[in-house]
PDB file of C-alpha atoms in Angstrom:
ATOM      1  CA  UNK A 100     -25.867  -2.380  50.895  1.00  0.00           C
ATOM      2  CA  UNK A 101     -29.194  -4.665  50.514  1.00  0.00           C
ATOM      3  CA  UNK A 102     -29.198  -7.523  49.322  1.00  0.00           C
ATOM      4  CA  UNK A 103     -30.811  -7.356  46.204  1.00  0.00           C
ATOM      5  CA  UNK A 104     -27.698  -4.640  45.466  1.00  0.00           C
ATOM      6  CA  UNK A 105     -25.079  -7.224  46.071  1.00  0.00           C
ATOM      7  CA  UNK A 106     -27.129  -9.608  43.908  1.00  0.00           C
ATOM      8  CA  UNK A 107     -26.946  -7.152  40.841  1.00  0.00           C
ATOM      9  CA  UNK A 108     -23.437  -6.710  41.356  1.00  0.00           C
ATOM     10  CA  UNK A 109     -22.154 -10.000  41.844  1.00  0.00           C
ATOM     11  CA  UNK A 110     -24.239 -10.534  38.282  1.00  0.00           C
ATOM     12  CA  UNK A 111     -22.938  -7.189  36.498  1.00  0.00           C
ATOM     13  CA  UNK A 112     -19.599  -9.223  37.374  1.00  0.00           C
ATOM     14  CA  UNK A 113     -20.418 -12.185  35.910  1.00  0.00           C
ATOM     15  CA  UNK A 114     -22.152 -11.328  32.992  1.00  0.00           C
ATOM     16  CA  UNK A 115     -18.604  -8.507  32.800  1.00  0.00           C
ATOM     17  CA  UNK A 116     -16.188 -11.764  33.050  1.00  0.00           C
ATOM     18  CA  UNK A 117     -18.006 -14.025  30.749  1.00  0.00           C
ATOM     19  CA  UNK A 118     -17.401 -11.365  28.084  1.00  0.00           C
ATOM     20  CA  UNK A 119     -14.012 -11.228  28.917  1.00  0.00           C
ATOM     21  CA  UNK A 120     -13.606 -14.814  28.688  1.00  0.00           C
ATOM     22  CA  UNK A 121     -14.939 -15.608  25.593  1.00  0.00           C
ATOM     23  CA  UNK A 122     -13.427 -12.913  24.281  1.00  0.00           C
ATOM     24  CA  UNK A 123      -9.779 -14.654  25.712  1.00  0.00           C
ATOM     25  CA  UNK A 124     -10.590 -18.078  25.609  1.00  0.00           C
ATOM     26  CA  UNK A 125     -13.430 -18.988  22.903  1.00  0.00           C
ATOM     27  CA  UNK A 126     -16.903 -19.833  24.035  1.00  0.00           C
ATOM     28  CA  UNK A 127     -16.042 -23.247  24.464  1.00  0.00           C
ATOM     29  CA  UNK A 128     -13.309 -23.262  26.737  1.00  0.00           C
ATOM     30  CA  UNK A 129     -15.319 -21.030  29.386  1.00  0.00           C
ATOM     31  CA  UNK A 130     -16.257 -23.236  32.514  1.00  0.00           C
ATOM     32  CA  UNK A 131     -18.148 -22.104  35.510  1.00  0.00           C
ATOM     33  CA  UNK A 132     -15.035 -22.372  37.836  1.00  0.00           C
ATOM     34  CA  UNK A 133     -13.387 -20.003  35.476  1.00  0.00           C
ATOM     35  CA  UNK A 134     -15.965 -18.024  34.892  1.00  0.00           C
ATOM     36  CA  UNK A 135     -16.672 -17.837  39.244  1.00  0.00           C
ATOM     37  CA  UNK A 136     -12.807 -17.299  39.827  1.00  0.00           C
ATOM     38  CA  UNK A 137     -12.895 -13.821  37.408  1.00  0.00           C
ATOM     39  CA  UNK A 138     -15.505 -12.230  38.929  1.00  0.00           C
ATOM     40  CA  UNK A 139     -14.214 -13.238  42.157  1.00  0.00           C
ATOM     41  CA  UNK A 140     -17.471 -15.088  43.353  1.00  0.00           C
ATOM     42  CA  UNK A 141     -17.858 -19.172  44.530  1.00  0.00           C
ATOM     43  CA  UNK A 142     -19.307 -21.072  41.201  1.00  0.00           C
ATOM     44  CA  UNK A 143     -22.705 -21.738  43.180  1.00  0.00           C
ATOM     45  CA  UNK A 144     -23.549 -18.158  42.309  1.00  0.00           C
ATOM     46  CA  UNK A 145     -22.787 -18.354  38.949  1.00  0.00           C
ATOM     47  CA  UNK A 146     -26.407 -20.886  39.145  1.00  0.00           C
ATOM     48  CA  UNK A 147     -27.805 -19.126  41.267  1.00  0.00           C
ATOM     49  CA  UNK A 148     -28.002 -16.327  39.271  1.00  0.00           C
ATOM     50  CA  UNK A 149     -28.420 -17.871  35.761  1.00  0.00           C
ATOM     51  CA  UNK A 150     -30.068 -21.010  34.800  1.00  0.00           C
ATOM     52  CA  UNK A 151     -26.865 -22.212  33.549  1.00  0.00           C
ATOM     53  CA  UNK A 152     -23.567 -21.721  31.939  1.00  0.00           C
ATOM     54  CA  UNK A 153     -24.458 -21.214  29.006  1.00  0.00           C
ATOM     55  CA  UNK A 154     -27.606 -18.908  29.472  1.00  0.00           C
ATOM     56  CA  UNK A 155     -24.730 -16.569  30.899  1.00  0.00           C
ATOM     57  CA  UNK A 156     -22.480 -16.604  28.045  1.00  0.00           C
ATOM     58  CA  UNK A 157     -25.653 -15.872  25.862  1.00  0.00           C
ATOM     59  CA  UNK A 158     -27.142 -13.153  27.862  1.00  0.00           C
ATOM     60  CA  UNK A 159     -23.269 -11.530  27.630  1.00  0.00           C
ATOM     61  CA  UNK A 160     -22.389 -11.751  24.341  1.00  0.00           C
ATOM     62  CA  UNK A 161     -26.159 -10.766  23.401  1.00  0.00           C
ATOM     63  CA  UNK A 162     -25.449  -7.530  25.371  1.00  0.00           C
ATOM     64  CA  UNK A 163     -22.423  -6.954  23.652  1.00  0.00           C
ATOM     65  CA  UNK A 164     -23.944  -7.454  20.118  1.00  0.00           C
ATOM     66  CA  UNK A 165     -27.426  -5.261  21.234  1.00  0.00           C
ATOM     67  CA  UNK A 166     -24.395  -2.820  22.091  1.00  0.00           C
ATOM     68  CA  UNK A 167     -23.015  -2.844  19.015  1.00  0.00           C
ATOM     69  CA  UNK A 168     -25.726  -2.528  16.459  1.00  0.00           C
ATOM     70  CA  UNK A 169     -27.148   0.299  18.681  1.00  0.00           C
ATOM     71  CA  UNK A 170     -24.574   2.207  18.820  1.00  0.00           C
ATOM     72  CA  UNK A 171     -23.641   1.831  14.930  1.00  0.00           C
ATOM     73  CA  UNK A 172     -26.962   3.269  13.966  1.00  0.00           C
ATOM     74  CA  UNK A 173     -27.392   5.578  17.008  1.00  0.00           C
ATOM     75  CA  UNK A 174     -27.325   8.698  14.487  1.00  0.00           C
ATOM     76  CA  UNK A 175     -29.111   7.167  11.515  1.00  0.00           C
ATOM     77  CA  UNK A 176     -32.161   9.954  11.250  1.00  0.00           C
ATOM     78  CA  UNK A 177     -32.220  12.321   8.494  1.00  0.00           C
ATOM     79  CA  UNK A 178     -28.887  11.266   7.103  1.00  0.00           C
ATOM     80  CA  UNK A 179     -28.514  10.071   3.371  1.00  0.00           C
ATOM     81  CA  UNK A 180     -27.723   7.002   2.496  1.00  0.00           C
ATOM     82  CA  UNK A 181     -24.043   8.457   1.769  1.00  0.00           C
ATOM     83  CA  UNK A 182     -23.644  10.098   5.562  1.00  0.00           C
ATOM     84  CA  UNK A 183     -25.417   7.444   7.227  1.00  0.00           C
ATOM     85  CA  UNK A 184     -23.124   4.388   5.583  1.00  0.00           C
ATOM     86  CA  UNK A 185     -20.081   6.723   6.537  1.00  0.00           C
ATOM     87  CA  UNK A 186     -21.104   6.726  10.232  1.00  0.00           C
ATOM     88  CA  UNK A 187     -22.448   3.111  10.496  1.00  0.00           C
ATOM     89  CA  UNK A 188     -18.658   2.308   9.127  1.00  0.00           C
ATOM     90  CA  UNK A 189     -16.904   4.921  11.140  1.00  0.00           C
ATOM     91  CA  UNK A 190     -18.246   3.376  14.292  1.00  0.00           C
ATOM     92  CA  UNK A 191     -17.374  -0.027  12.916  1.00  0.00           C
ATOM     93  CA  UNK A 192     -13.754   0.889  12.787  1.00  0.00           C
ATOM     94  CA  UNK A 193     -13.746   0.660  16.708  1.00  0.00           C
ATOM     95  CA  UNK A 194     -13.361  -2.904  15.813  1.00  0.00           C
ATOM     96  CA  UNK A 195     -10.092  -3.932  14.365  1.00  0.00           C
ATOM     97  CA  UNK A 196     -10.705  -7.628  14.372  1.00  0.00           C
ATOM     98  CA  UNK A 197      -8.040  -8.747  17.188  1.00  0.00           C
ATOM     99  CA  UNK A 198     -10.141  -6.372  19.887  1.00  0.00           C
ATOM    100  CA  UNK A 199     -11.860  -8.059  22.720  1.00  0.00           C
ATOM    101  CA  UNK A 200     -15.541  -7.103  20.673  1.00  0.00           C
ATOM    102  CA  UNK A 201     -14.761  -8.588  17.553  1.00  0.00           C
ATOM    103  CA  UNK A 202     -13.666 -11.559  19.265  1.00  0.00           C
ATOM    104  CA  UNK A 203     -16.497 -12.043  21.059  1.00  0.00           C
ATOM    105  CA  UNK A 204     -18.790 -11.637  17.911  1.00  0.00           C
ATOM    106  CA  UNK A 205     -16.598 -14.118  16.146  1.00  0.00           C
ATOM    107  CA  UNK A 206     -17.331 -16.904  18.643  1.00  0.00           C
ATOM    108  CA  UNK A 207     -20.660 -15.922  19.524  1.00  0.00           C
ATOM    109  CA  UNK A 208     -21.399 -16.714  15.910  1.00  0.00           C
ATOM    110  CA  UNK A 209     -19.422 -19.859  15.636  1.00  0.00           C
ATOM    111  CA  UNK A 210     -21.102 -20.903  19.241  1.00  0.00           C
ATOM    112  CA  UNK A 211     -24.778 -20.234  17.546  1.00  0.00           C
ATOM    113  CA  UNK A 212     -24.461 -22.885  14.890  1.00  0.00           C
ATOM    114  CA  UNK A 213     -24.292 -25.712  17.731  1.00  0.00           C
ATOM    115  CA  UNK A 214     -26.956 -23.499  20.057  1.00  0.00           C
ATOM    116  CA  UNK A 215     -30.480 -23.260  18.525  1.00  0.00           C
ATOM    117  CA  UNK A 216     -31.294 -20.733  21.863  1.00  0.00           C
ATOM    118  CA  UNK A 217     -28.499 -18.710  21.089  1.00  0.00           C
ATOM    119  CA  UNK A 218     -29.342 -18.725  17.434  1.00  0.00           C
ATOM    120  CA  UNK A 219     -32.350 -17.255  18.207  1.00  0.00           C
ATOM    121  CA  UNK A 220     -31.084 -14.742  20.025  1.00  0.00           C
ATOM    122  CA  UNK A 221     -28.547 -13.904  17.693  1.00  0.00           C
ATOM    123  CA  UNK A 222     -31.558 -13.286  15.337  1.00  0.00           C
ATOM    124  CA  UNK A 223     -33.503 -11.107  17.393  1.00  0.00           C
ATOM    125  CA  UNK A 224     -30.529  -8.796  17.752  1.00  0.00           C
ATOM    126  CA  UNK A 225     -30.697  -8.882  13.942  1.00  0.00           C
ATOM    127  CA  UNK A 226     -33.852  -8.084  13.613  1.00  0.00           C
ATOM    128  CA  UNK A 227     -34.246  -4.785  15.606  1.00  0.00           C
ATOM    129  CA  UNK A 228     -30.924  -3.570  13.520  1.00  0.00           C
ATOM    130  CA  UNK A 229     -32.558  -4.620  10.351  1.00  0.00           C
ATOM    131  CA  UNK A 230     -35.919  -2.511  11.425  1.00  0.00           C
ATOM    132  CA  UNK A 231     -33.449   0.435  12.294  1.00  0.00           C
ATOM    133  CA  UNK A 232     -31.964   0.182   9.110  1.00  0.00           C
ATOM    134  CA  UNK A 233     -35.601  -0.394   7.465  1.00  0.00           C
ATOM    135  CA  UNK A 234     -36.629   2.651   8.932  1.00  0.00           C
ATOM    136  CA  UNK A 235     -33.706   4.845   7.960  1.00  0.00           C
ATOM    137  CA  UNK A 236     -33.851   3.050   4.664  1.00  0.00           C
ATOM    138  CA  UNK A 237     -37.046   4.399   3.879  1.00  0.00           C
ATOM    139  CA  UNK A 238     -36.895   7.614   4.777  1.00  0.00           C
ATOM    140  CA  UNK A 239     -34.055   7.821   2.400  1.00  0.00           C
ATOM    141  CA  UNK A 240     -36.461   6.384  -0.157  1.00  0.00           C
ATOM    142  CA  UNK A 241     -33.462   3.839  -1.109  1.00  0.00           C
ATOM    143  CA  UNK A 242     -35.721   0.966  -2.870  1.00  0.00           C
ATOM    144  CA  UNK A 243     -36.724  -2.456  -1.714  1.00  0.00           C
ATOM    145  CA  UNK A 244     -35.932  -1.043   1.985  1.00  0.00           C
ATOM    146  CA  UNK A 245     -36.428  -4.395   3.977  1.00  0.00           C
ATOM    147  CA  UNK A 246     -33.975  -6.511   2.012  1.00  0.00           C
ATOM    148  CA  UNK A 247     -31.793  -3.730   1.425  1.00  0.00           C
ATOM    149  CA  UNK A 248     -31.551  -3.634   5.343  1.00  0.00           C
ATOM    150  CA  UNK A 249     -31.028  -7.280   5.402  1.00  0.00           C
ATOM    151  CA  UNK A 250     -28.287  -7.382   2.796  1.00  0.00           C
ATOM    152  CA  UNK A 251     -26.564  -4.655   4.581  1.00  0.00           C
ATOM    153  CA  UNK A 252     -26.929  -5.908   7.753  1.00  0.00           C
ATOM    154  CA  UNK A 253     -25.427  -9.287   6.669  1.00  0.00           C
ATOM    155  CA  UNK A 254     -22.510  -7.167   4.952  1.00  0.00           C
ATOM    156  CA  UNK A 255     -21.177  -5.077   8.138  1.00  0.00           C
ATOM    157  CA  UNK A 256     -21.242  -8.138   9.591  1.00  0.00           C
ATOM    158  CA  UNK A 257     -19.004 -10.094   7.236  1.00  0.00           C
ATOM    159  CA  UNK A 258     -17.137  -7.111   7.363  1.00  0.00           C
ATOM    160  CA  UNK A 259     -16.789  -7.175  11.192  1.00  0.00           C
ATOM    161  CA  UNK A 260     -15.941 -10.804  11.281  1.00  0.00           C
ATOM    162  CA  UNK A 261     -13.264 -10.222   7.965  1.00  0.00           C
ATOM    163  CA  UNK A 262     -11.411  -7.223   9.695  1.00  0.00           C
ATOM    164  CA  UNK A 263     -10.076 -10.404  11.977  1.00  0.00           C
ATOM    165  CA  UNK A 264      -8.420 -11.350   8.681  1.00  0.00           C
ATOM    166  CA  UNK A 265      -7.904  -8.377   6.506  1.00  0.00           C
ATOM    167  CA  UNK A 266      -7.414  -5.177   8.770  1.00  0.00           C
ATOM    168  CA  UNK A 267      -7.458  -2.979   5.414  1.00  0.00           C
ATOM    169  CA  UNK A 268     -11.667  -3.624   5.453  1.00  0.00           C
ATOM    170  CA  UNK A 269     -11.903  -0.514   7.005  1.00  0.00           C
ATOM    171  CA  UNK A 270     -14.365   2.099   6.424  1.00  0.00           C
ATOM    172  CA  UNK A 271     -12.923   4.480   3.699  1.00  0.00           C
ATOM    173  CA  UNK A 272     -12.590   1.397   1.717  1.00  0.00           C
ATOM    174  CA  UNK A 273     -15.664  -0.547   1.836  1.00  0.00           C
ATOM    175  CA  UNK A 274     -18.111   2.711   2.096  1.00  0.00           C
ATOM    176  CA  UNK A 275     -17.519   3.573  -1.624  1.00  0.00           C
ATOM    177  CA  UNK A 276     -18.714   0.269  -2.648  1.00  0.00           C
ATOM    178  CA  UNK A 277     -21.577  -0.102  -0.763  1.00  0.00           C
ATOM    179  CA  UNK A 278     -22.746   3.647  -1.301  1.00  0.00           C
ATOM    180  CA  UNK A 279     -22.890   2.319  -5.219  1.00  0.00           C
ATOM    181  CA  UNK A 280     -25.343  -0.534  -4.003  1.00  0.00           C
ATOM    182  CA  UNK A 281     -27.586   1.850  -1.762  1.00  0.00           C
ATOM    183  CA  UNK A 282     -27.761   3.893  -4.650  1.00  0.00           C
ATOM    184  CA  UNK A 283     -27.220   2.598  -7.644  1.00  0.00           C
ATOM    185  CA  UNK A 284     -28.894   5.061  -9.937  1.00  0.00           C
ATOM    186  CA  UNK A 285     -25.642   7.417  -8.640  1.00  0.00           C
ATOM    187  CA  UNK A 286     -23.002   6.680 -10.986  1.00  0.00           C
ATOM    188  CA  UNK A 287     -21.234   9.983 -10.234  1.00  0.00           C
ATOM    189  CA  UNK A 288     -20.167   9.557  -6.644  1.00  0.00           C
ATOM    190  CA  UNK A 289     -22.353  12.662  -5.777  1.00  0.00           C
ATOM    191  CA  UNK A 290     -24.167  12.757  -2.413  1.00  0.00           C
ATOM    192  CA  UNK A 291     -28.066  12.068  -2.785  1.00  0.00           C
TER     193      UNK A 291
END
């Protein structure tokens, strides 16, 4: 095995235990002697192969949340607004609230509103699912396509970080409503 191969692997298991640990143990309470001892590694490589602490715990939970939005809109094209909502929400139901995933989004958020880089990264995930959505959007000719996408975005993610609190959020009963705010013209419940 070279040696750059043994460097990627030792970081796949880094960048694998900080999910795991601020999934566990909230962003906060993740330390690089932790961190080191779960991916079975000395805590000099956990700087040597990130700038710090922290830019590990962002570049994992980032990966997680990229994850996440791409596979929730993974089958967006050509779908109504009706079919697409019910598989954006179908995939969302992989996420209880008390999984390791919804966890991790819950303090990765928290963690953001001390951590302007994270922030930013945070929004830049955002942003490509909001042009995904945009795109799908339009093609369904819903109206006002850009905020629509922001609105919704901002929505499944309440609805993500809510499940932690009310496992009923589910998707059978939050599609209905928000097929009625795609479409609002559609008063019968009929696909578009």
């Amino acid at each position: 095995m070279t040696a750059a191969t043994q460097g990627e692997q030792v970081r796949k298991r880094l960048l694998q235990a900080a999910t795991e640990l601020i999934s566990e143990r909230g962003w906060s309470a993740v330390s690089t002697r932790t961190l080191a001892q779960r991916a079975g590694v000395g805590p000099g490589l956990v700087h040597y192969h990130f700038a710090s602490l922290q830019a590990l715990l962002t570049e994992a939970a980032i990966q997680t949340l990229h994850t996440i939005a791409e596979e929730a809109t993974a089958q967006l094209d050509q779908t109504t607004p009706r079919e697409g909502l019910a598989l954006i929400l179908a995939d969302l139901d992989r996420y209880p609230g008390d999984d390791p995933a919804s966890c991790l989004v819950t303090e990765t958020y928290l963690a953001a509103t001390r951590d302007q880089d994270l922030r930013r990264a945070i929004t830049q995930v955002l942003d490509l699912l909001r042009q995904r959505l945009t795109t799908w959007l339009t093609a369904a000719a819903v109206p006002d396509p850009r905020a629509t996408a922001a609105v919704l975005a901002a929505t499944l993610d309440g609805v993500m970080l809510h499940r932690a609190l009310d496992p009923g959020l589910t998707g059978p009963t939050v599609e209905p409503v928000l097929h009625r705010l795609l479409t609002p013209d559609d008063h019968t419940g009929a696909p578009r």
